[in-house]
XYZ file of C-alpha atoms in Angstrom:
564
model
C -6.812 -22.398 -12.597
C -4.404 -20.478 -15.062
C -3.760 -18.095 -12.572
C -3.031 -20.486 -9.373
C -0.567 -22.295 -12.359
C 1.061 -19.337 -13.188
C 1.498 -18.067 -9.699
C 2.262 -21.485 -8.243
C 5.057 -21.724 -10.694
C 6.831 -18.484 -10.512
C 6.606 -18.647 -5.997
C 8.150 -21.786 -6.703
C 11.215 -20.786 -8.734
C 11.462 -18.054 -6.003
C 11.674 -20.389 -3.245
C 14.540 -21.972 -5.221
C 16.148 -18.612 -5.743
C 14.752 -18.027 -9.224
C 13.721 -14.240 -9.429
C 13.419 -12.837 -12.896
C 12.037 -9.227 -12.317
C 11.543 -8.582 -15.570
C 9.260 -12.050 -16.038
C 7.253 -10.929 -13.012
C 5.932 -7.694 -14.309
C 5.746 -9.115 -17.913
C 3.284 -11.511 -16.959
C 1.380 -9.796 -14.261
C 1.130 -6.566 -17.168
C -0.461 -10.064 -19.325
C -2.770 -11.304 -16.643
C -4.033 -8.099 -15.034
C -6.386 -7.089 -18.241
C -8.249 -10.328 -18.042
C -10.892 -11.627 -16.085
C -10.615 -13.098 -12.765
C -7.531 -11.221 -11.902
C -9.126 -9.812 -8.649
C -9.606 -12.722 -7.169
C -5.368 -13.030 -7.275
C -4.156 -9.113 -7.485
C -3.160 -9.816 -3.839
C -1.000 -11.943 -5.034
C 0.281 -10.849 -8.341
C 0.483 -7.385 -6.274
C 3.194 -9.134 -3.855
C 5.347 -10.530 -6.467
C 5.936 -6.764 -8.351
C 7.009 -5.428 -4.930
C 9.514 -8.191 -4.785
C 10.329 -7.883 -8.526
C 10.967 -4.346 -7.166
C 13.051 -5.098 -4.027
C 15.406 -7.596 -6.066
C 15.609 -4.584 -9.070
C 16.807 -2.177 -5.382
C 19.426 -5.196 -4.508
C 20.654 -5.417 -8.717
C 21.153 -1.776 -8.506
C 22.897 -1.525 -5.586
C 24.497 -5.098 -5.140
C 27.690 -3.297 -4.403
C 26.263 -2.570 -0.701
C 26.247 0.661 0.899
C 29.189 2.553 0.990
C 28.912 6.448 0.997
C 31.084 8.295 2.982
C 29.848 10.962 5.152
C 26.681 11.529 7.653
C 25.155 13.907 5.513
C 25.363 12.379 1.690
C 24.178 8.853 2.927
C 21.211 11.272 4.283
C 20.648 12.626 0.964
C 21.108 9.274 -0.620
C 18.521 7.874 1.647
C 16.232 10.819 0.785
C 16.412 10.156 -3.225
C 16.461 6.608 -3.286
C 17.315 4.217 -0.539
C 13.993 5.131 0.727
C 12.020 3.186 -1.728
C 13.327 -0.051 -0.545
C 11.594 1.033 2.377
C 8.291 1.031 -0.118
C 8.811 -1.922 -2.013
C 8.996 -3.710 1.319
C 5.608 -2.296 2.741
C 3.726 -2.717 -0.587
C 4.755 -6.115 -0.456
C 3.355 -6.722 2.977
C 0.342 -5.375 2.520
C -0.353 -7.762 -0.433
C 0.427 -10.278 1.735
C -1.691 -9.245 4.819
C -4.099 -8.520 2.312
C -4.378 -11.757 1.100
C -4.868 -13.977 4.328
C -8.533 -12.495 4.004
C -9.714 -14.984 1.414
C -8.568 -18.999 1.772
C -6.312 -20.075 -0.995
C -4.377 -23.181 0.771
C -1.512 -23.701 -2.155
C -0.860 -20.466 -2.910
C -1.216 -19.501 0.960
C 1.479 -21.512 1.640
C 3.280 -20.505 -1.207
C 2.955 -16.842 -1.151
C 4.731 -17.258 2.800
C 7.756 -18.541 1.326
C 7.815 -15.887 -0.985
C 7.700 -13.297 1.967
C 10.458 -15.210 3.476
C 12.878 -14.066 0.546
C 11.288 -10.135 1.168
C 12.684 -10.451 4.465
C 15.956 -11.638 3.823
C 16.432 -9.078 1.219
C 14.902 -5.988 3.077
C 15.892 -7.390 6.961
C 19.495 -9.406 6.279
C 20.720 -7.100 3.289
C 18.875 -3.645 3.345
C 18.494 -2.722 7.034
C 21.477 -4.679 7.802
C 24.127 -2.913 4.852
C 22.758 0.468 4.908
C 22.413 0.469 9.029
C 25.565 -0.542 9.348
C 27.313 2.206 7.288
C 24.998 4.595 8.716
C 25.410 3.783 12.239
C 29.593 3.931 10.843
C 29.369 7.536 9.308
C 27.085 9.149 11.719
C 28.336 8.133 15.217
C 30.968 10.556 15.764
C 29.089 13.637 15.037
C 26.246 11.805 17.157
C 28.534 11.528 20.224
C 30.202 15.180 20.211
C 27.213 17.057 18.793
C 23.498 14.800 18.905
C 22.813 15.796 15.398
C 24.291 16.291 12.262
C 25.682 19.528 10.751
C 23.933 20.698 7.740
C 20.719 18.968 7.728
C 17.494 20.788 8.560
C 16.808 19.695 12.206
C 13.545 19.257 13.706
C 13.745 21.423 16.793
C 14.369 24.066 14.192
C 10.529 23.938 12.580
C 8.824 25.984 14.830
C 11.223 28.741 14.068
C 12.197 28.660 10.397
C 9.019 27.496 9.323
C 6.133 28.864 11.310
C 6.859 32.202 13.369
C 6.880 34.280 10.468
C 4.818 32.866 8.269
C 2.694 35.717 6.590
C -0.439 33.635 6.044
C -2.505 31.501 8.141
C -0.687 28.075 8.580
C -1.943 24.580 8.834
C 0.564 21.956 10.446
C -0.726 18.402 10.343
C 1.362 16.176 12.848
C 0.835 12.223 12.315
C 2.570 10.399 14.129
C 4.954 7.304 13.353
C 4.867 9.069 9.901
C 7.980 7.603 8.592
C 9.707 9.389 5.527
C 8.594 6.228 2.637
C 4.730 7.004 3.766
C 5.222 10.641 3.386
C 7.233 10.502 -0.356
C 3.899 8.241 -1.293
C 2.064 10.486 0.196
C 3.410 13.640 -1.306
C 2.879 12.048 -5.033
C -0.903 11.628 -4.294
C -1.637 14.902 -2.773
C 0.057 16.116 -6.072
C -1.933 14.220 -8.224
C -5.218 14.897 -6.402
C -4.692 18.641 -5.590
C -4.204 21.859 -7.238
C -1.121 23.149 -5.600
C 2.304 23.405 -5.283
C 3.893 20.161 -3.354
C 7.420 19.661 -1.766
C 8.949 16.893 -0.060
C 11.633 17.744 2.201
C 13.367 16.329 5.830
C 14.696 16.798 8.814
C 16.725 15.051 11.797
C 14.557 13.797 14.282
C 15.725 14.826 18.006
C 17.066 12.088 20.308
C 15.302 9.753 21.415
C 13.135 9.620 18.525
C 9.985 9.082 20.369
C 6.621 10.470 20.563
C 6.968 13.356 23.982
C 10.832 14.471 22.694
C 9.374 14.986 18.818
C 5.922 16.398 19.500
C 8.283 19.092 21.575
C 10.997 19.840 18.831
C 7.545 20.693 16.766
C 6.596 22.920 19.307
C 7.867 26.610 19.885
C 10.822 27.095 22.517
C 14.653 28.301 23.204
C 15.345 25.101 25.091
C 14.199 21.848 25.458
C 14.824 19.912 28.551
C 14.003 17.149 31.162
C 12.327 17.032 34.699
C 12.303 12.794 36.388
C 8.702 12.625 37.589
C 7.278 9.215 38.957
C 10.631 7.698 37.321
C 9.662 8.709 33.784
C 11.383 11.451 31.960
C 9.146 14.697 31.280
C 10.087 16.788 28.413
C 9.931 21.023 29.029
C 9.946 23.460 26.360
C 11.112 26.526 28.443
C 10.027 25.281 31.854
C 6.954 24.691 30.774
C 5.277 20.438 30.068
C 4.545 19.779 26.849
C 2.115 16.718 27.077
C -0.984 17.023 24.700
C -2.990 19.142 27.240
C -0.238 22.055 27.462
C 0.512 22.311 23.936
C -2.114 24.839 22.671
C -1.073 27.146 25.500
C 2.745 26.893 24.426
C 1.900 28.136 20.748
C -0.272 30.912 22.333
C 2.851 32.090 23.735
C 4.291 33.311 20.438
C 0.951 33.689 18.406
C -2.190 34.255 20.558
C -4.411 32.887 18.009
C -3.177 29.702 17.816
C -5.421 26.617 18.164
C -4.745 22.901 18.867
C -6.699 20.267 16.947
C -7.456 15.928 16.954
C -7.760 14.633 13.791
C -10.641 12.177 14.902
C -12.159 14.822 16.262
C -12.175 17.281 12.906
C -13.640 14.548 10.762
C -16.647 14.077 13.036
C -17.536 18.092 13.094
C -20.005 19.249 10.701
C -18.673 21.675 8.515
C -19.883 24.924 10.262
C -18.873 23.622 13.693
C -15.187 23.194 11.899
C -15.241 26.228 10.439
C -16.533 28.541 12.947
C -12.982 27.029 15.672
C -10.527 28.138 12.708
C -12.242 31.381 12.237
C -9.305 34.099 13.070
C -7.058 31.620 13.868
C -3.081 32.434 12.995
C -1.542 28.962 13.167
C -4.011 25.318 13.393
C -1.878 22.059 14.564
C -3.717 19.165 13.726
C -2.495 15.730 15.663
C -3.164 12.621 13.530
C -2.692 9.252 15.521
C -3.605 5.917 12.538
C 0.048 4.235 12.546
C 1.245 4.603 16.150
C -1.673 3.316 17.558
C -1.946 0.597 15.361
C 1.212 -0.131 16.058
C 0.190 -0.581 20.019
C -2.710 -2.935 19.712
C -1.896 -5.476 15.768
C 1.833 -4.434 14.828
C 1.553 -6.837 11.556
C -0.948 -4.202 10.566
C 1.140 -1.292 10.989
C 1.884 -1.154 7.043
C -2.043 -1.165 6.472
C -2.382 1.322 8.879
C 0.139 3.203 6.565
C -2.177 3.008 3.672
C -4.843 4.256 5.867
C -3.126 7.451 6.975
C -2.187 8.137 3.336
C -5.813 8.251 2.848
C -6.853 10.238 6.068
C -3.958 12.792 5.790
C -5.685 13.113 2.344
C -9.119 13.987 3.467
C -7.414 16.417 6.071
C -5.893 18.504 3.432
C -9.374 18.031 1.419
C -11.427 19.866 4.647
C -8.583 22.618 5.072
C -9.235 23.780 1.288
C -12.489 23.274 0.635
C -14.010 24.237 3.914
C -11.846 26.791 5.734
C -10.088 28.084 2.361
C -6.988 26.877 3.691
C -3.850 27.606 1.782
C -0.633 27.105 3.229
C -0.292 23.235 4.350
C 2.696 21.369 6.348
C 2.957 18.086 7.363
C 4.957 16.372 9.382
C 5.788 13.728 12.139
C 7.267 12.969 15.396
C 9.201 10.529 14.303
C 9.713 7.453 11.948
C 9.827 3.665 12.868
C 11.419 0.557 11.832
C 9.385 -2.647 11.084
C 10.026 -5.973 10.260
C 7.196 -8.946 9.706
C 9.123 -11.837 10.948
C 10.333 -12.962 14.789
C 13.722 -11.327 15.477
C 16.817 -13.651 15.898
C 18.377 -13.618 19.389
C 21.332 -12.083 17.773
C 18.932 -8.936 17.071
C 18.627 -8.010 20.549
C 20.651 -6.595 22.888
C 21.021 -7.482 26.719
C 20.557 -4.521 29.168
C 22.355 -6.327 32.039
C 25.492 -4.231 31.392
C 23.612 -0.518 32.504
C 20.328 -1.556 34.211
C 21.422 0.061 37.144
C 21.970 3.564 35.659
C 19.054 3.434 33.852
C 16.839 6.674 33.453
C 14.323 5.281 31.021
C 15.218 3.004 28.279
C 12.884 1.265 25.032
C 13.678 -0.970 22.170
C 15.771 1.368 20.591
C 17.366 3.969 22.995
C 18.279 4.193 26.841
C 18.929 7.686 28.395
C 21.508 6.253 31.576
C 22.967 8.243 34.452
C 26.049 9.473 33.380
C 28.966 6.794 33.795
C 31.042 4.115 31.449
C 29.604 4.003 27.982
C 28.089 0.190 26.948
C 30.524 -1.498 24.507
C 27.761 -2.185 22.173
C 25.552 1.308 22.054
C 26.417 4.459 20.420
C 26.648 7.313 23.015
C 24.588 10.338 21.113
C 24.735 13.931 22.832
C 21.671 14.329 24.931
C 19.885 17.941 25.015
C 23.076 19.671 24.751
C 23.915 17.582 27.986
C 22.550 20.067 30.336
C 21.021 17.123 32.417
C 22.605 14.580 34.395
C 22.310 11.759 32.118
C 23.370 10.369 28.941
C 21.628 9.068 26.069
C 22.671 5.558 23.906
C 20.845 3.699 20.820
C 21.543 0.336 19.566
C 23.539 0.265 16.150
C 22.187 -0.710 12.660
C 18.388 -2.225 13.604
C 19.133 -3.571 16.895
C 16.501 -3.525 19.723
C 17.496 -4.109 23.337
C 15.422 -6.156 25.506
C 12.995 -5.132 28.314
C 10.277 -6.485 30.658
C 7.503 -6.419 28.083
C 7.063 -9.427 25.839
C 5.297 -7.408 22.850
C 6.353 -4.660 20.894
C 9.801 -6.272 18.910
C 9.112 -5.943 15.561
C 7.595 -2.234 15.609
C 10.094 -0.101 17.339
C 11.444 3.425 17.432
C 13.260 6.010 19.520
C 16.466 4.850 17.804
C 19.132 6.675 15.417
C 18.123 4.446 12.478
C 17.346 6.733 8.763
C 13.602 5.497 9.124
C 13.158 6.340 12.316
C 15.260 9.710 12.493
C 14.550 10.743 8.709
C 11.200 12.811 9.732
C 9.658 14.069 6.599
C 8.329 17.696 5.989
C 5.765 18.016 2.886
C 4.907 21.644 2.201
C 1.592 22.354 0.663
C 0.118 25.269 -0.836
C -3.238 25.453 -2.707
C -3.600 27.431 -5.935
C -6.651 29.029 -6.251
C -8.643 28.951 -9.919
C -7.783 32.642 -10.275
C -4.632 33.078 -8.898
C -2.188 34.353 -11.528
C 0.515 31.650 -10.302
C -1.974 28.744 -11.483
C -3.204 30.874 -14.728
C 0.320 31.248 -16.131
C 1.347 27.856 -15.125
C -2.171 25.350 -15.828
C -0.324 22.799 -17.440
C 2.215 22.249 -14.845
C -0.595 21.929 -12.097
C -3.437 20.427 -13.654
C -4.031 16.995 -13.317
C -4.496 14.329 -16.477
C -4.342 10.945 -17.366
C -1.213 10.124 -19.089
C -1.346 9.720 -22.745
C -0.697 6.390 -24.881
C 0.393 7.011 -28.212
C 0.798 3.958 -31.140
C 4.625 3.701 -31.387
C 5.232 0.623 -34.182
C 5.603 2.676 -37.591
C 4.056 -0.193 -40.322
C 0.342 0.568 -40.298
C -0.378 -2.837 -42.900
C -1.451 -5.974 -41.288
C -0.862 -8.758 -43.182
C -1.941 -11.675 -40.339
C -5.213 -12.209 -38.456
C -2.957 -12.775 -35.241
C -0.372 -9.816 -34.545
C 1.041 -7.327 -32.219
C 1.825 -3.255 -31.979
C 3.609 -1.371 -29.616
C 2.103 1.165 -27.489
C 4.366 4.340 -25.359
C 3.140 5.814 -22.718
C 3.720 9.599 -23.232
C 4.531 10.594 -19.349
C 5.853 8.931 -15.907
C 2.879 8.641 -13.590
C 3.481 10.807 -10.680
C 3.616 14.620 -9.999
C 0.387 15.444 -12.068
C 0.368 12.678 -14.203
C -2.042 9.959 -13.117
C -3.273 6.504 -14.005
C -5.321 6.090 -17.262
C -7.059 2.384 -18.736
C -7.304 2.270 -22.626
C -9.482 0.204 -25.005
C -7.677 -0.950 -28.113
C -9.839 -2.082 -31.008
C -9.920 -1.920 -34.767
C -12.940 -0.733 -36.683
C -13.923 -0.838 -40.367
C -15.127 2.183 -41.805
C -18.308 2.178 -40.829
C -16.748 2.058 -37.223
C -18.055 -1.447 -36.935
C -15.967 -3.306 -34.704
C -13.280 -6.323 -36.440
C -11.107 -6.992 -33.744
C -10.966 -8.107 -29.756
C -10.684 -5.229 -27.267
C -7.514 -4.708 -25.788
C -6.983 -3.097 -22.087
C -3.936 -1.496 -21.529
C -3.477 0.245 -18.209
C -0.829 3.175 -18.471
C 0.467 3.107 -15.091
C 4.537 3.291 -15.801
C 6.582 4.988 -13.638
C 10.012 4.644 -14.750
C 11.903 7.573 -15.943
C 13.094 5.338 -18.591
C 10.934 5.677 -21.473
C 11.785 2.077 -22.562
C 10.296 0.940 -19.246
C 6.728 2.117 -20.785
C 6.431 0.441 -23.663
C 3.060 -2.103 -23.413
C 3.245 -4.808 -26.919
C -0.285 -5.736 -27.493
C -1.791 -8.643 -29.281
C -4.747 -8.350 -31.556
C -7.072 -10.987 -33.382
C -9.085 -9.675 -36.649
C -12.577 -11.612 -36.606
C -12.881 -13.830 -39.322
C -13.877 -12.326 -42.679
C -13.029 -11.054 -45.784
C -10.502 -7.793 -46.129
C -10.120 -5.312 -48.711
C -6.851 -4.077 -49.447
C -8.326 -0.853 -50.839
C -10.212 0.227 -47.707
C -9.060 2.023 -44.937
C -9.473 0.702 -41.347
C -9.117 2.229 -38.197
C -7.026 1.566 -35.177
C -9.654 3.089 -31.871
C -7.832 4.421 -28.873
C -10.300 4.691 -26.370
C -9.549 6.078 -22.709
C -12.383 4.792 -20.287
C -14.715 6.796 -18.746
C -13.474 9.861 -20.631
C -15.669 11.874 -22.930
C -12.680 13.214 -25.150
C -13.051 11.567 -28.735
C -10.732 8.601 -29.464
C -8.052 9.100 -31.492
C -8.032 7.218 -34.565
C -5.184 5.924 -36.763
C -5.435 4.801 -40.224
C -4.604 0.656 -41.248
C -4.474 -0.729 -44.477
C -5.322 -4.641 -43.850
C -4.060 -7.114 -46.773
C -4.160 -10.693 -45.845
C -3.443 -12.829 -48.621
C -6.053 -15.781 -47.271
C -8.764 -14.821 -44.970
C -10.076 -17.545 -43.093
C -13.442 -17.044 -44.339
C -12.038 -17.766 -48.188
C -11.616 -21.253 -46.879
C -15.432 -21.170 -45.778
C -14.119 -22.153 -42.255
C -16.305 -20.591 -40.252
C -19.339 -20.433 -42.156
């Protein structure tokens, strides 16, 4: 009941437009230690994402206003991109918690999502698409890309034809860049290895058959109309899943094509023995995009499963073929949003239907004639076909036949769609001298908690200390839970136990500072004895450290025979 109060009370205030971050996190850093907080993480989970979001809009209440293509890019790449984060972690608390009935706070919690969307839909997407869409459409329209970012029908060639070792490429697609930076941090903290995050321009239309190609070796990409859809050629030759193999053979003979649902099911020898010999392995991942085809409100969980899959990939390359060098990658991004689109979100097609090529949500490729008012005319393959290619501005989707398929979208020039991420992986080996020399940059370990208040007297039964968590989490820093207690010294216990779950990630070391309250049991104290403040990390077998107290209280409770 304290928690359906609390929670019930601070949905409330944000359905009247009452969001304290800072409240938020206090509270749920309060609640989280104490029992029965399972039953309503869901929920307390939903409201720090928010917290989150509304810290994004403080920050950057100013809007969106870099100038130039390439440094909102790089913008996007540090930063914006986490709004993107906040917004899925927040809808997968809430999808999350429809599984168990909670009627008030049900009803509750969807007005709460109601504010994520007008934050990350009317004031995210909307700002930052719109100066995108501003800074990028020129160089769009004369070139198709954008000069000096790394471009994805580049990979094949900078990154894999003269690779020196045998290379791994995992290709997932609908990958968008947010999934990937989350990504990226876990693989660090799990792995031994050296991990980089990098990105590059998706190729127009930023669908599945035009990005699977850029990934693919070839001098030119272009277009054949067969059975009025659009076939994409690498050099002449199709590049649909069944050809793809045989175009990578054409540079490096031992090249093999993989499904990741297929890999997972082999038993390890079976696995092993198809990547014996084998120069360069792609490995086609498929959780999000198909997801996206059958539940679209479950596209963000399906995000949280990849993260885990794409895990388990890299796992089976390491431990069972002695893999080393990793990449991963996409086809493309995607944009999402959880609620119905307005009508003023969609775009008519009345104006070109009759040129149309092929067309989705977020692109049309037209035969060449007057450009639509409302679309941004991008450069399409170099124009060396006949037609030319369009895409709604900011988060715009133009209607079609199909009723479904709104909210999920992609082929656009959007960041999260075009913004395809590129996470390079390489192992370290126990006795490789790169890993000897540098073992405390690669291993992994909890992050420390350290006692930060300097008076070591207590002087109340009730009172509180502050605690500072040593490290960020992230990189190879990782979550750690700590049991606070104070012992006499016998090591008898003559406190509560405190939990305090080092999970900061702020840079800002005042952002991990936890202030814990204690309660002495009742009983006398002697001045002249020394007491002991236990920090205790669970489930590790390293000794505790221990920090001296001197307790003087003036009138123990037990002098007053109170709880004889």
């Amino acid at each position: 009941c304290v928690n359906t109060l609390i929670l019930s009370k601070l949905m409330t205030d944000i359905s009247n437009e009452i969001l304290e971050p800072e409240l938020i996190m206090s509270i749920t850093e309060k609640r989280r230690t104490m029992v029965l907080f399972e039953e309503y993480k869901d929920y307390f989970d939903g409201l720090v994402a928010l917290a989150h979001m509304q810290e994004f809009f403080k920050d950057n209440v100013a809007g969106f206003h870099v100038v130039g293509a390439k440094k909102v890019w790089e913008e996007y790449t540090k930063k914006y991109y986490k709004m993107d984060t906040y917004y899925r972690m927040f809808n997968v608390s809430y999808e999350n918690s429809k599984k168990t009935y909670n009627g008030t706070l049900q009803d509750l919690f969807t007005s709460v999502a109601d504010k994520a969307e007008r934050l990350y839909s009317n004031w995210y997407l909307e700002g930052l698409g719109h100066n995108w869409s501003e800074q990028v459409s020129t160089e769009l329209t004369d070139k198709g890309y954008v000069d000096g970012i790394p471009r994805q029908t580049d990979f094949y060639d900078s990154k894999i034809r003269h690779a020196d070792q045998k290379v791994y490429v995992i290709i997932s697609d609908a990958m968008r860049y947010e999934v990937a930076a989350t990504l990226s941090e876990q693989i660090s903290r799990d792995m031994q290895g050296k991990v980089n995050l990098s990105s590059m321009q998706g190729i127009f239309p930023t669908i599945t058959k035009f990005g699977m190609a850029a990934l693919l070796p070839h001098q030119e990409i272009n277009v054949e109309l067969k059975n009025d859809q659009l076939k994409v050629l690498n050099d002449g030759q199709y590049t649909d899943s069944t050809y793809r193999e045989k175009l990578l053979k054409t540079v490096k003979a031992e090249s093999l094509v993989l499904k990741a649902a297929d890999l997972v099911k082999m038993k390890r020898a079976e696995r092993s023995d198809l990547v014996k010999g084998k120069e360069v392995v792609y490995i086609y991942h498929d959780t999000i995009d198909e997801t996206s085809h059958t539940s679209e409100e479950k596209v963000f969980l399906a995000c949280q499963e990849t993260i885990e899959e794409i895990k388990n990939l890299v796992k089976i390359i390491v431990n069972d073929f002695g893999g080393v060098n990793i990449m991963i990658t996409s086809d493309h991004g995607f944009l999402y949003t959880a609620r119905p689109l307005t009508e003023d979100a969609k775009a008519d097609k009345s104006e070109f239907v009759s040129r149309i090529v092929e067309y989705g949500r977020r692109f049309a490729i037209l035969h060449k004639g007057e450009d639509p008012d409302y679309l941004i005319p991008v450069k399409f393959l170099n124009e060396e076909t006949d037609y030319k290619g369009y895409a709604p501005r900011n988060s715009i989707r133009i209607k079609t036949s199909a009723g479904s398929g709104m909210n999920f979208v992609h082929g656009g020039i959007s960041l999260q769609e075009m913004c395809v991420p590129l996470i390079t992986y390489k192992h370290l080996r126990n006795q490789s001298k790169e890993y000897l020399n540098h073992k405390e940059q690669y291993d992994t370990k909890p992050v420390e908690v350290n006692l930060l208040s300097a008076n070591h007297k207590i002087s109340n039964m009730l009172f509180s200390l502050n605690f500072y968590q040593k490290d960020a989490v992230g990189d190879n820093r990782e979550i750690a839970v700590y049991n606070l207690y104070f012992v006499d010294e016998t090591g008898k216990k003559i406190s509560d136990v405190q939990k305090l779950i080092a999970d900061k990630r702020g840079e800002n070391a005042q952002e991990r500072i936890f202030r814990i309250g204690f309660n002495l049991k009742s009983q006398a104290y002697d001045n002249k004895k020394t007491y002991y403040l236990v920090i205790e990390q669970e489930g590790s077998t390293d000794l505790p450290q221990r920090i001296e107290f001197q307790i003087d209280i003036a009138f123990a409770a037990d002098d007053f025979g109170f709880f004889g």
